[in-house]
Short mmCIF file of C-alpha atoms in Angstrom, two decimals:
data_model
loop_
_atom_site.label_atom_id
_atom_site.label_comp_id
_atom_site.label_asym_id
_atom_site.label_seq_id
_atom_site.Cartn_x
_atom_site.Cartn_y
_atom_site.Cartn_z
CA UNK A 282 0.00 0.00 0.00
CA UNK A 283 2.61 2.29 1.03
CA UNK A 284 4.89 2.03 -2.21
CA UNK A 285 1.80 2.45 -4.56
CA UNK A 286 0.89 5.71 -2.54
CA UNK A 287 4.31 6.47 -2.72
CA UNK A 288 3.77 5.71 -6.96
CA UNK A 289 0.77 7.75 -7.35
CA UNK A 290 2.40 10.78 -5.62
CA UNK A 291 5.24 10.46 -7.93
CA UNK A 292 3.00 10.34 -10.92
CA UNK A 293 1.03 13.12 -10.33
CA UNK A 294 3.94 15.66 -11.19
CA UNK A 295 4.91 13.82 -14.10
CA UNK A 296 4.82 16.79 -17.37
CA UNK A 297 7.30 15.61 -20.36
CA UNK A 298 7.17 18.76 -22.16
CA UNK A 299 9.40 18.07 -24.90
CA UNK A 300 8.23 15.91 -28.21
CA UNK A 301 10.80 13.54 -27.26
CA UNK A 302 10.33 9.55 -29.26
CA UNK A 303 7.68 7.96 -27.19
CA UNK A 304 6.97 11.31 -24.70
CA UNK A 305 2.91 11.32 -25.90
CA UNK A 306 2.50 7.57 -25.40
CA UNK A 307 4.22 7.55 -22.19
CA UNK A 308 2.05 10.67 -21.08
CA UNK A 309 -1.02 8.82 -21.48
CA UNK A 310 0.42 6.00 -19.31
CA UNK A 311 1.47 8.22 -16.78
CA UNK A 312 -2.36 9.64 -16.42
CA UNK A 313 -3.84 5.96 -17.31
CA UNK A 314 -1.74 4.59 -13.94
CA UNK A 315 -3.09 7.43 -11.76
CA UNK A 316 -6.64 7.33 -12.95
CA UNK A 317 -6.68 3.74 -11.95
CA UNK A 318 -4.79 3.97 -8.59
CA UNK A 319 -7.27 6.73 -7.76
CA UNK A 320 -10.01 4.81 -9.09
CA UNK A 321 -9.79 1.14 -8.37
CA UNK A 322 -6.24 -0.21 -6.73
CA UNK A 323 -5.84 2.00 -3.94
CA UNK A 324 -9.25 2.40 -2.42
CA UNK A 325 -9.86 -1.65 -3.17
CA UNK A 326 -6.77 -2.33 -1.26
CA UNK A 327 -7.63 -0.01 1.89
CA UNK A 328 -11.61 -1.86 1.60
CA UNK A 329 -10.64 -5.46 0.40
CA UNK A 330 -13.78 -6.46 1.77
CA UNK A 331 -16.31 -4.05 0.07
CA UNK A 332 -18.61 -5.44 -2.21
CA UNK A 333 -17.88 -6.96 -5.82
CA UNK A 334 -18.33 -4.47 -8.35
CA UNK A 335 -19.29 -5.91 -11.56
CA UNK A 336 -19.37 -3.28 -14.43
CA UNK A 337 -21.71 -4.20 -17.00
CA UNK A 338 -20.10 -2.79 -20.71
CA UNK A 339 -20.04 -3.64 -24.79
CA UNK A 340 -20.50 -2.45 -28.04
CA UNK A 341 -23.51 0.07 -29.11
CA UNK A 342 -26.50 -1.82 -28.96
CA UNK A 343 -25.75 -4.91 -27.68
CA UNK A 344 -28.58 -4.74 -24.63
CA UNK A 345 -26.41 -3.81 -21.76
CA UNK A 346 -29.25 -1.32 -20.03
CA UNK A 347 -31.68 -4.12 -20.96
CA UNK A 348 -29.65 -6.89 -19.84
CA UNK A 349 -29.04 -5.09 -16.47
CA UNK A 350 -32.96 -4.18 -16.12
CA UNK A 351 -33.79 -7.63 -16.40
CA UNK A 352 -30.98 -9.55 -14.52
CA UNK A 353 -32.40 -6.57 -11.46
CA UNK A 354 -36.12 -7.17 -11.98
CA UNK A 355 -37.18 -3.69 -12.96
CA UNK A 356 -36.19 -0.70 -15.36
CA UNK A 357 -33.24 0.86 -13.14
CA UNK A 358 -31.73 2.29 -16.27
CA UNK A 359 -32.92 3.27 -19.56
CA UNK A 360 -31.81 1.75 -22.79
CA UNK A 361 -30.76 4.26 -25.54
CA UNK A 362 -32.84 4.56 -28.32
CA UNK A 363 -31.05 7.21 -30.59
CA UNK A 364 -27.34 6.58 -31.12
CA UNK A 365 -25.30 7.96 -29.63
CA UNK A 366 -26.57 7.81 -26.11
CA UNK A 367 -25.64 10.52 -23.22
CA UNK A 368 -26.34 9.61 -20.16
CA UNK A 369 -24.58 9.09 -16.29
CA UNK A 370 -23.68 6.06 -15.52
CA UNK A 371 -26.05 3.98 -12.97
CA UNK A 372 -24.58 1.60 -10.27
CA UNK A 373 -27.30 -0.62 -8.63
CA UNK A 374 -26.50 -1.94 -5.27
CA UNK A 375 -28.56 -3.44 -2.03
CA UNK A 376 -29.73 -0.45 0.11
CA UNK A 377 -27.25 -1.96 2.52
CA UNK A 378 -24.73 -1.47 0.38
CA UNK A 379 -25.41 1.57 -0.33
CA UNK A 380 -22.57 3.25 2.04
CA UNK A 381 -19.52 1.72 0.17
CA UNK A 382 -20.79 3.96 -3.14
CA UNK A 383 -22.17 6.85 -1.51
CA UNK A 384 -18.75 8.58 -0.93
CA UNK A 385 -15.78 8.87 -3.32
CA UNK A 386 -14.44 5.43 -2.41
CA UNK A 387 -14.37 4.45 -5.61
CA UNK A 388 -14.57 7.00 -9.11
CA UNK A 389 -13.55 10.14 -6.96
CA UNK A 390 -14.19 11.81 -9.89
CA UNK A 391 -17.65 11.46 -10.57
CA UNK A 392 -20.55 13.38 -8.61
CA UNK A 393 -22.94 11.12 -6.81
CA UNK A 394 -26.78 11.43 -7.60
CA UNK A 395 -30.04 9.51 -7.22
CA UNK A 396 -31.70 10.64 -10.38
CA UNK A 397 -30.57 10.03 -13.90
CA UNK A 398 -28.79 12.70 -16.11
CA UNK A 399 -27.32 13.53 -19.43
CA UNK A 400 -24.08 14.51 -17.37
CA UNK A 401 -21.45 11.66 -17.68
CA UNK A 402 -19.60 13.62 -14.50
CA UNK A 403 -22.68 12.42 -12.76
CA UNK A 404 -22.66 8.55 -11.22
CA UNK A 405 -26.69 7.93 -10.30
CA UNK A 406 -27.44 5.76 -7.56
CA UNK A 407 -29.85 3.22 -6.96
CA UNK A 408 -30.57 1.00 -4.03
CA UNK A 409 -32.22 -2.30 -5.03
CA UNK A 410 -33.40 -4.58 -2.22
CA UNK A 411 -33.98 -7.47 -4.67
CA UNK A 412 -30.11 -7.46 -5.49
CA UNK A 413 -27.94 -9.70 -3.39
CA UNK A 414 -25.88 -8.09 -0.54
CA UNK A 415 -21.89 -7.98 -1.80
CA UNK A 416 -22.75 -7.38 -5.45
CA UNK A 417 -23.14 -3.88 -7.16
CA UNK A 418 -23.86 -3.80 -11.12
CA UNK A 419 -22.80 -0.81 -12.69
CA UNK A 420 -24.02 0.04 -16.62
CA UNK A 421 -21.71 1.37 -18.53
CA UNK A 422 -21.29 3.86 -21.92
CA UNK A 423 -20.66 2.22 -25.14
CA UNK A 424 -17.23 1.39 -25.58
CA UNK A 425 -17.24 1.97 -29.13
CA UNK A 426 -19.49 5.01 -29.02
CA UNK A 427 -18.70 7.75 -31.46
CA UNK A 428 -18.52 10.59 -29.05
CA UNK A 429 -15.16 9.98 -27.57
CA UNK A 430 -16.34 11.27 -23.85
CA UNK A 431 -18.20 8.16 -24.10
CA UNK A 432 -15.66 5.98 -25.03
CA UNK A 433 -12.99 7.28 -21.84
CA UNK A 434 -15.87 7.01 -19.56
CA UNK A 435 -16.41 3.49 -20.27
CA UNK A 436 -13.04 2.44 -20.12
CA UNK A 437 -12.43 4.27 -16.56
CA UNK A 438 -15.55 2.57 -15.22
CA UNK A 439 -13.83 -0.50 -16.60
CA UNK A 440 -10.58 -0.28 -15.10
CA UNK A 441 -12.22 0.05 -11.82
CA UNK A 442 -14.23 -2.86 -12.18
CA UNK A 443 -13.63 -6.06 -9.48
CA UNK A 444 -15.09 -8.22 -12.22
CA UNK A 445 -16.11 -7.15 -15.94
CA UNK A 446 -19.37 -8.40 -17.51
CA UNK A 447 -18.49 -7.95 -21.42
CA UNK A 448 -21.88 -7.38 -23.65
CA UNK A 449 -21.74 -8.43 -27.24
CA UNK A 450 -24.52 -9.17 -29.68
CA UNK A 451 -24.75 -11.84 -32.29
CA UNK A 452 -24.46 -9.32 -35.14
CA UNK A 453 -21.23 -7.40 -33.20
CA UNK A 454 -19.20 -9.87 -31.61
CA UNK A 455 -16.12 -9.69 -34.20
CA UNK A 456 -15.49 -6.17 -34.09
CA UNK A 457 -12.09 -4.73 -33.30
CA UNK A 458 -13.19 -2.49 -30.39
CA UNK A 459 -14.64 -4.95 -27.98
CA UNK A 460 -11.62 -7.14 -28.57
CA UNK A 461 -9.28 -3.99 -27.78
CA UNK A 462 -11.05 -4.29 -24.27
CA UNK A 463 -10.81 -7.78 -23.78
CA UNK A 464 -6.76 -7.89 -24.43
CA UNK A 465 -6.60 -5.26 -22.16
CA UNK A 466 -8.48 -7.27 -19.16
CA UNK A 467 -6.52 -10.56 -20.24
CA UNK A 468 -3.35 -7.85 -20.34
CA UNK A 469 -3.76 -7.16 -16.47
CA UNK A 470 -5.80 -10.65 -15.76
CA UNK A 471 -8.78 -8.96 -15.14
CA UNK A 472 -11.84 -10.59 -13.85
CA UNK A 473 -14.25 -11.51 -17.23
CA UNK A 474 -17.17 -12.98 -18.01
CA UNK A 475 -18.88 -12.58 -21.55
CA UNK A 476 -22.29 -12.10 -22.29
CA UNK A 477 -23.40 -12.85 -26.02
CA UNK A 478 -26.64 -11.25 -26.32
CA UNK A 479 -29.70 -11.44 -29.35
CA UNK A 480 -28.73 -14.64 -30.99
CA UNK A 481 -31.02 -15.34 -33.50
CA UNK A 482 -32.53 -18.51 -32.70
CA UNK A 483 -31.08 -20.29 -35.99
CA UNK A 484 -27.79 -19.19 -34.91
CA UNK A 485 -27.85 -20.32 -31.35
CA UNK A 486 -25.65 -24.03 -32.16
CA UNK A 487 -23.15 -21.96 -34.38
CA UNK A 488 -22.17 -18.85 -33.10
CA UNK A 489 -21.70 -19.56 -29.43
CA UNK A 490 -19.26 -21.97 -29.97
CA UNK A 491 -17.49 -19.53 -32.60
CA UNK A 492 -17.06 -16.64 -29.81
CA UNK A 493 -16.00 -19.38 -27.55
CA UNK A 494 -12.99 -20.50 -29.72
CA UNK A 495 -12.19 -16.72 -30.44
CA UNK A 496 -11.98 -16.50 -26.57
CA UNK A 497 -10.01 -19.22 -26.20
CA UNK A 498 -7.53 -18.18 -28.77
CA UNK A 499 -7.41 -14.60 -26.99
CA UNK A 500 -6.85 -15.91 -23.55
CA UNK A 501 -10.06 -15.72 -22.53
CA UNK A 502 -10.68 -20.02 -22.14
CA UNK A 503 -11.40 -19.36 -18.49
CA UNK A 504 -14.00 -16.63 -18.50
CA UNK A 505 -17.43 -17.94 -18.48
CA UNK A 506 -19.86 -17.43 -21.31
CA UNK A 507 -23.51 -16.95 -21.08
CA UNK A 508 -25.87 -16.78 -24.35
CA UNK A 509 -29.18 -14.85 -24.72
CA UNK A 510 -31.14 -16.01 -27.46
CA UNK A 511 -33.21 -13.24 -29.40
CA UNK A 512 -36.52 -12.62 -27.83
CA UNK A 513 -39.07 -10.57 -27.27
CA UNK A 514 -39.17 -8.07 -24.75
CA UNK A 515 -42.34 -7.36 -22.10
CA UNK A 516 -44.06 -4.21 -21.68
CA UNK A 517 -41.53 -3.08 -19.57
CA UNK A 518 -38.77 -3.69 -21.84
CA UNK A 519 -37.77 -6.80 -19.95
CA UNK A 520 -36.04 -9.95 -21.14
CA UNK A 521 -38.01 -13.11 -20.34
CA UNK A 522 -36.68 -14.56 -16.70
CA UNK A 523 -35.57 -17.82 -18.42
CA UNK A 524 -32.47 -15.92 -20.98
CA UNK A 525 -30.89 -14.03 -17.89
CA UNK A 526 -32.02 -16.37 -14.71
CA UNK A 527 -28.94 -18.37 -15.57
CA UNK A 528 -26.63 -14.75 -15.77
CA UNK A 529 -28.35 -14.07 -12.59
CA UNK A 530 -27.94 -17.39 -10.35
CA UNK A 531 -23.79 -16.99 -11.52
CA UNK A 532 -23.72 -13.69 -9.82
CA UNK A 533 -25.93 -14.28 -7.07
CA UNK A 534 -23.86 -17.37 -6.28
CA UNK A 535 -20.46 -15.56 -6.20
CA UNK A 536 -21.94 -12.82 -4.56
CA UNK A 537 -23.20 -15.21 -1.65
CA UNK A 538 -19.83 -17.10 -1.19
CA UNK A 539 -17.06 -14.70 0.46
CA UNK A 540 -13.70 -16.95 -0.48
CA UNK A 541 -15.63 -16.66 -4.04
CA UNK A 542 -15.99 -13.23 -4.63
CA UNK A 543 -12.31 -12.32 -2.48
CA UNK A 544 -10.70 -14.33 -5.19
CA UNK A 545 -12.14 -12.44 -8.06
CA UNK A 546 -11.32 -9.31 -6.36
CA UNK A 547 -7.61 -10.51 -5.57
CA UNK A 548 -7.38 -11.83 -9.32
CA UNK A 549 -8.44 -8.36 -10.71
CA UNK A 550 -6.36 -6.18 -7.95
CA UNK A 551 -3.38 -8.72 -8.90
CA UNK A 552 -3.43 -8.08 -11.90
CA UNK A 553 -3.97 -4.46 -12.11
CA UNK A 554 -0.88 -4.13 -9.87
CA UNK A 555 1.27 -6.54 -12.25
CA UNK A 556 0.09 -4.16 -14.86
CA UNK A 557 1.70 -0.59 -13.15
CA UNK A 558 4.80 -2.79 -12.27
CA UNK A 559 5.03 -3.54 -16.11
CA UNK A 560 4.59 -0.18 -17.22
CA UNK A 561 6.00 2.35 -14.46
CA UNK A 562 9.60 2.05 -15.95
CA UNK A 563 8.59 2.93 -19.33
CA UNK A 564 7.44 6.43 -17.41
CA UNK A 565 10.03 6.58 -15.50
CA UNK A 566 12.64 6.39 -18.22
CA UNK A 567 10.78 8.97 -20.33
CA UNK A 568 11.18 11.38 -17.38
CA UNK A 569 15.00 10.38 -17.61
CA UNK A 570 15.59 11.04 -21.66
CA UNK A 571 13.81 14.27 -20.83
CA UNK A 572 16.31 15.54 -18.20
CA UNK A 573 18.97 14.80 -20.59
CA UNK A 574 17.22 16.37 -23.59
CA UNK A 575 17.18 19.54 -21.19
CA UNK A 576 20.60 19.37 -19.84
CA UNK A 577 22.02 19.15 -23.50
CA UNK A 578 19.38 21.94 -25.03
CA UNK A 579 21.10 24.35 -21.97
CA UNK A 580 24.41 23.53 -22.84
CA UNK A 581 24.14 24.18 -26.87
CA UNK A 582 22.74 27.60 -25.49
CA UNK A 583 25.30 28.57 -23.16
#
């Protein structure tokens, strides 16, 4: 705890002025490393036994809000109709819960509400009885969206995800993007499970399997896999029970067990820690080349 603290502060000052080989990309890491000590490592480590948060994101129109809605019981958070969607992120959680949200634990950045919004600064809470204690869902922007606030939200609400529930659809599940997320979470052996949503009933023998070997080949042969068959909604915009009961009972179950969900948070943490060991140097060296680029830029003056 003390030597990432120690990391973060020694981040924070990091400016590499000069457009030095490598200076931009190593910028970026710099601000990536802090985001996600400020967001996830450091206030996971200091509440290891806070509940799991699951964050539920995907590519544009793949059902996440709808998937979420239906796993919780009721409409907690409103699909998008018009592309592309605006709107503040909602993180359901038991009313018991509630306290481990409520304050800037976790997202520091974001301003904590209790009604919905258009402002993505704005995380909206909602206490749901019906969901299990030690489990929090949290719907997420697109992560292919074209508005690019979009896209940087849902990849910070990502990286401070205990466990990532990945939303594809039948019609979407090759794309680049979505795959750009996954080898990230295999990068830092993130917590993943994969939800392949509106299969077309015709489809359902052949295109499960075909995600499944794509995983597989990605590093992903350990993550579970749920399909949702295509299917008609009710009037409430809910999926029928029997597509997501089997989504549900997986999350209720590793919710429920403590040694369970520890060891998804531990995996994720892990990880996420192996992943600023990996990179810190790379920032640390840039700092270096740009110390010596302004030693020898004072000396040719002099």
């Amino acid at each position: 705890m003390q030597a990432l603290t120690e990391l973060r502060e020694s981040l924070a000052p990091v400016r590499l002025p000069l457009p030095l080989p490598q200076a931009a990309e190593q910028l970026r890491s710099a601000r990536d490393m802090q985001r996600q000590l400020d967001d996830y490592i450091l206030p996971r480590l200091a509440t290891i036994e806070a509940p799991l948060l699951a964050v539920v994101g995907g590519s544009t129109g793949a059902g996440k809000s709808t998937l979420v809605n239906s796993l919780v019981g009721r409409v907690v958070t409103t699909p998008g109709v018009i592309r592309p969607t605006t709107k503040s992120p909602v993180l359901i959680c038991h009313p018991e819960d509630e306290k481990w949200f409520s304050d800037d634990r976790i997202l520091p950045g974001l301003v904590r509400s209790r009604a919905s919004s258009n402002d993505q600064n704005t995380l909206q809470i909602v206490a749901e009885p019906t969901l299990p204690r030690g489990l929090a869902l949290l719907d997420a922007p697109d992560v292919d969206s074209v508005v690019e606030q979009n896209r940087l939200l849902a990849a910070q609400l990502l990286q401070a995800a205990d466990l990532w529930v990945f939303v594809t659809s039948a019609a979407r599940y090759a794309d680049a993007v979505p795959w750009d997320f996954l080898k990230a979470a295999v990068d830092r052996s993130a917590a993943v499970a994969v939800v392949l949503d509106r299969i077309p009933p015709a489809a359902m023998n052949q295109v499960p399997p075909h995600l499944g070997q794509l995983m597989t080949q990605r590093g992903l042969a350990d993550s579970p896999l749920f399909a949702v068959p295509e299917t008609a909604t009710n009037a409430e915009g809910l999926l029928p029970d029997a597509a997501v009961s089997p989504i549900r009972t997986w999350l209720a179950t590793l919710a429920a067990d403590q040694s369970s969900r520890q060891r998804v948070v531990l995996q994720t943490l892990d990880g996420a820690v192996g992943s600023l060991v990996q990179r810190a140097p790379g920032v640390a060296g840039a700092v270096d080349e740009q110390a010596v680029a302004l030693d020898q830029l004072r000396s040719d003056a002099a």
